[in-house]
Coordinates of C-alpha atoms and ligand atoms in Angstrom, one line a residue:
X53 CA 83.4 118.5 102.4
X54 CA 84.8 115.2 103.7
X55 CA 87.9 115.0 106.1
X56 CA 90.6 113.6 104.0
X57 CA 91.1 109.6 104.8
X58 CA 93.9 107.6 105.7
X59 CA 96.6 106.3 103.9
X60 CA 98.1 103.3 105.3
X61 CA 100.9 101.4 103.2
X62 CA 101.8 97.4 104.5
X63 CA 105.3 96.5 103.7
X64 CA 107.6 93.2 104.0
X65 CA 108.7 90.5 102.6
X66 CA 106.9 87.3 100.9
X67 CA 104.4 85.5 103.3
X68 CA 104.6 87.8 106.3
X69 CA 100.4 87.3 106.4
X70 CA 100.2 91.1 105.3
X71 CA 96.9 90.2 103.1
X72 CA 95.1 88.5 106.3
X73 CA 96.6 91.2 108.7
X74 CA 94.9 94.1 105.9
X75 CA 91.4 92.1 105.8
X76 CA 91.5 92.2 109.7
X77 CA 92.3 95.7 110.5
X78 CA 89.9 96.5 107.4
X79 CA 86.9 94.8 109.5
X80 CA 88.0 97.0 112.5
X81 CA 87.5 100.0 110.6
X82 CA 84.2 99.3 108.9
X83 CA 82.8 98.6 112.2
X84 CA 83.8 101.9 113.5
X85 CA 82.1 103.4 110.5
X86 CA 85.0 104.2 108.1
X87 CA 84.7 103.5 104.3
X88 CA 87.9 101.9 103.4
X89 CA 89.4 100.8 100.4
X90 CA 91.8 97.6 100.5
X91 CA 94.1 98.0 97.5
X92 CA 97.4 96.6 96.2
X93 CA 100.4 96.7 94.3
X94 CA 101.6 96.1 91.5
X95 CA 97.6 96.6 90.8
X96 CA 94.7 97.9 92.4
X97 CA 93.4 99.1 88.6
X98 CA 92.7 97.9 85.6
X99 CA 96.0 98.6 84.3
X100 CA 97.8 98.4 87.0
X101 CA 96.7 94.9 87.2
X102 CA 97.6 94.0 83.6
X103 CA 101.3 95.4 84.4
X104 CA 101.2 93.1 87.4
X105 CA 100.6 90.2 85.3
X106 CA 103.3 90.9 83.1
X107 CA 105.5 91.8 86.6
X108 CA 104.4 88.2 88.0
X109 CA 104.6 86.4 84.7
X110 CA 107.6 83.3 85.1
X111 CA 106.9 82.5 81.6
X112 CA 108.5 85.9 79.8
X113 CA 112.7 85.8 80.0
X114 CA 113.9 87.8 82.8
X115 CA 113.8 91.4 82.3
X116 CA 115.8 94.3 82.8
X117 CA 116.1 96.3 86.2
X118 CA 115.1 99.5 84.5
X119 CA 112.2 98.1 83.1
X120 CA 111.1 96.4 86.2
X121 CA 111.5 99.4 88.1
X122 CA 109.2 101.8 85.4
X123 CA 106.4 99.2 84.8
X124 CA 105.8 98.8 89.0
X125 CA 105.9 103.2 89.3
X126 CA 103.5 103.2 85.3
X127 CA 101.6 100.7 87.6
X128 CA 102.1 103.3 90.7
X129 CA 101.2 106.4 88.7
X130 CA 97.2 105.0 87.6
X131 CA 97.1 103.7 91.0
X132 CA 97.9 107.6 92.5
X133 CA 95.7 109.1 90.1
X134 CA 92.8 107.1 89.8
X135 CA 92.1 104.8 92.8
X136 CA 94.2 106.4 95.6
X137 CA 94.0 110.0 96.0
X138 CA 90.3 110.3 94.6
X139 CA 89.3 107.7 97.5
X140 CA 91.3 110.0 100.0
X141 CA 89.8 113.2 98.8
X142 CA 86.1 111.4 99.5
X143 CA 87.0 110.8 103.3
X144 CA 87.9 106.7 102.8
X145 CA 90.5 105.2 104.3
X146 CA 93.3 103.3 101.6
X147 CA 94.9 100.2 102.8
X148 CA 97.6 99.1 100.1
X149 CA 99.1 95.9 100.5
X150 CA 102.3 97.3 99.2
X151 CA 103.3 100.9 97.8
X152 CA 106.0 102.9 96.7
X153 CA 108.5 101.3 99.6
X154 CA 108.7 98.2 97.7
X155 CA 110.3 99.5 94.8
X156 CA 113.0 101.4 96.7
X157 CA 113.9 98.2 98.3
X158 CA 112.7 94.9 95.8
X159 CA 114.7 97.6 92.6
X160 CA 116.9 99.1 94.8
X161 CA 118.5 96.6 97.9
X162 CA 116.7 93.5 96.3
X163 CA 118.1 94.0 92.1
X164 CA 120.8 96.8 92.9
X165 CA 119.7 99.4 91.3
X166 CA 121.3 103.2 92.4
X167 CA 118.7 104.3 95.0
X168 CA 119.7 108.1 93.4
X169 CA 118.1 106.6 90.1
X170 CA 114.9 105.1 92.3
X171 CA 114.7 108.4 94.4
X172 CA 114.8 110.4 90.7
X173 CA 111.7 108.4 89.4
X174 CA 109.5 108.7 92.6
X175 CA 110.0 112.1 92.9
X176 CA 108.8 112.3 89.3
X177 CA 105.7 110.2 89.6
X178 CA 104.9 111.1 92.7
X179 CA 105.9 114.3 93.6
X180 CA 106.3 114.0 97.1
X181 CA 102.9 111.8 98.1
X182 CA 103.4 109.1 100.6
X183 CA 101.4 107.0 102.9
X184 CA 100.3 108.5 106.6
X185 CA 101.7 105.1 108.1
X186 CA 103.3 102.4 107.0
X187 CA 103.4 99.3 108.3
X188 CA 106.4 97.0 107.8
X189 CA 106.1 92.7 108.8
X190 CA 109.0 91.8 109.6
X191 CA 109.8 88.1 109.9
X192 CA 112.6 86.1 109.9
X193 CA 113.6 84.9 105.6
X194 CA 113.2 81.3 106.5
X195 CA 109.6 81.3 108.3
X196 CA 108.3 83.9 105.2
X197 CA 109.4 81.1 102.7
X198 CA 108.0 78.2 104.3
X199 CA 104.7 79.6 104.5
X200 CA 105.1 81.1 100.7
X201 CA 105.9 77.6 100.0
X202 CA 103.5 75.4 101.8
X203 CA 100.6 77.9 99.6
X204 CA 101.9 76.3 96.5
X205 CA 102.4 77.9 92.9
X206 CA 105.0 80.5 93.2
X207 CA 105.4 83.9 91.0
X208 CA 108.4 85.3 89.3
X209 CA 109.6 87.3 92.3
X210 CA 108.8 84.2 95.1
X211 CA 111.5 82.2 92.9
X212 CA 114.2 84.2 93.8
X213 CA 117.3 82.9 96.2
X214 CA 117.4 83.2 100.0
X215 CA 120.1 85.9 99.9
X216 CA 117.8 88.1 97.9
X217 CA 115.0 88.0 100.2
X218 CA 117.9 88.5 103.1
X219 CA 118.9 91.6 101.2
X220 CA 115.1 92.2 101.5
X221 CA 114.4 92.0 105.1
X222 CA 117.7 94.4 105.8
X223 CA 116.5 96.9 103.0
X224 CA 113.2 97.3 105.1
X225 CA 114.6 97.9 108.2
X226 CA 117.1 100.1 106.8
X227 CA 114.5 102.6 105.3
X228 CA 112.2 101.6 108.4
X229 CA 114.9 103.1 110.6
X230 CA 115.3 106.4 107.8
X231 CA 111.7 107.3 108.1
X232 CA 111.0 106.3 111.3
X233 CA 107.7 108.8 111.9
X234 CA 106.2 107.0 109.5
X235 CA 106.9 103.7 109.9
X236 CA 105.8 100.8 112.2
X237 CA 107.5 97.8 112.4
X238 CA 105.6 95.1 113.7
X239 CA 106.8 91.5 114.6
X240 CA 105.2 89.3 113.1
X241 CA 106.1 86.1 114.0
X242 CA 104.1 86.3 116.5
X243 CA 100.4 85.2 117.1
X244 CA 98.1 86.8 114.4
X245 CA 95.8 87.8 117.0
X246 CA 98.7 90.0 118.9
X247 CA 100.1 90.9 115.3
X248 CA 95.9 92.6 114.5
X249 CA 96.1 94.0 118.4
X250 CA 99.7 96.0 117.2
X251 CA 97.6 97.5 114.2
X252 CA 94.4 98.4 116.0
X253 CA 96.7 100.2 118.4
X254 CA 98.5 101.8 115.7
X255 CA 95.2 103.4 114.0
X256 CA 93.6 104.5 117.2
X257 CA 95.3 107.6 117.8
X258 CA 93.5 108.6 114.5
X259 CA 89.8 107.7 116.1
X260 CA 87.2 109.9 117.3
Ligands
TMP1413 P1 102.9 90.6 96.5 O1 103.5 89.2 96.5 O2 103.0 91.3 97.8 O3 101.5 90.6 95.9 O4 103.8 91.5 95.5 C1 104.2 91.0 94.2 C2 105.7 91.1 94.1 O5 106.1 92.3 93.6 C3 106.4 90.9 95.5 O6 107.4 89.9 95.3 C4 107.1 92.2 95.7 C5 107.3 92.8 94.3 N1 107.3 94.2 94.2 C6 108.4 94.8 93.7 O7 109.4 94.2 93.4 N2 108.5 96.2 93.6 C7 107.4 97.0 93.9 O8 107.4 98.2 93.8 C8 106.1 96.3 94.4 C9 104.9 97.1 94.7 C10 106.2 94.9 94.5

């Protein structure tokens, strides 16, 4: 039987270059060999990505917390079960741009939600599972935004105020600093080639 893969979760806040940072450490991999699977969320299924749409969507009124909150972990829950663990159990690697983190801090220090209420739901749905690594982006609010905004259209949650995405960048840190074995937090204001060096550096410990 395979060796289970890696599960590697990439976590911050809006136009920290996570997506370019993923392809880049993905290209690492696969020329070492490993089968990897770049993934994200909300989405990375079918159904996941028609929640997503509805998450993303700046034409439906506002909706609640609560219901924010249960459509990214029904999102979670087809992502677990069909996509994730299968691909772990077959020896790939998973690379999700974005996992359960998010919630815990977009729901919870981001909308104000009782993390109790969050920490309820996750343990529900997913029953203790959680990434090997994850990697947080951190970045000052201001630099995030101006490259979010210089890509153009903007989504439901890229509308938001300043002080949200404030609340954001301390939330990470915060549960960066409460489960610090498995997170890495990486600067990355910095040049993206010294930004990929961090994650290569990160993953080798795990190479043969
Ligand atoms: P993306 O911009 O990284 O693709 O993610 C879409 C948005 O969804 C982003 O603004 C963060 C938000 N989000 C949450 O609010 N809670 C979650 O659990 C996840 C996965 C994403």
């Amino acid at each position: 039987m395979a060796e289970r893969g890696r599960f590697i979760s990439f976590e911050g806040g809006e136009g920290v270059g996570k997506t370019t940072q993923i392809g880049r450490l993905a290209d690492f991999l696969r020329q070492r060999g490993i089968e990897v699977v770049v993934t994200r969320e909300p989405g990375g299924t079918p159904v996941g990505e028609a929640i997503r749409d509805v998450l993303l969507d700046k034409a439906l009124p506002a909706m609640h917390a609560d219901t924010e909150l249960m459509l990214m972990y029904g999102a979670r829950a087809e992502h677990v079960h069909k996509l994730i663990r299968p691909a772990l159990e077959r020896g790939q690697w998973v690379l999700s741009d974005r996992f359960a983190d998010a919630s815990h801090v977009y729901q919870g220090a981001g909308r104000g939600l009782d993390p109790a209420r969050i920490d309820a739901l996750d343990a529900w749905v997913l029953q203790g599972f959680a990434p090997d690594r994850t990697i947080l982006f951190d970045m000052p609010v201001a630099q995030g935004m101006a490259r979010v905004r210089s890509r153009g259209d903007t989504d439901r949650f890229e509308e938001e105020k300043q002080a949200f995405f404030e609340r954001i960048r301390q939330g990470y840190l915060r549960r960066a600093a409460q489960f610090a074995e498995r997170f890495v937090v990486v600067d990355a204001a910095r040049e993206m080639d010294e930004v990929t060096a961090t994650l290569i550096e990160t993953v080798k410990p795990w190479l043969n």
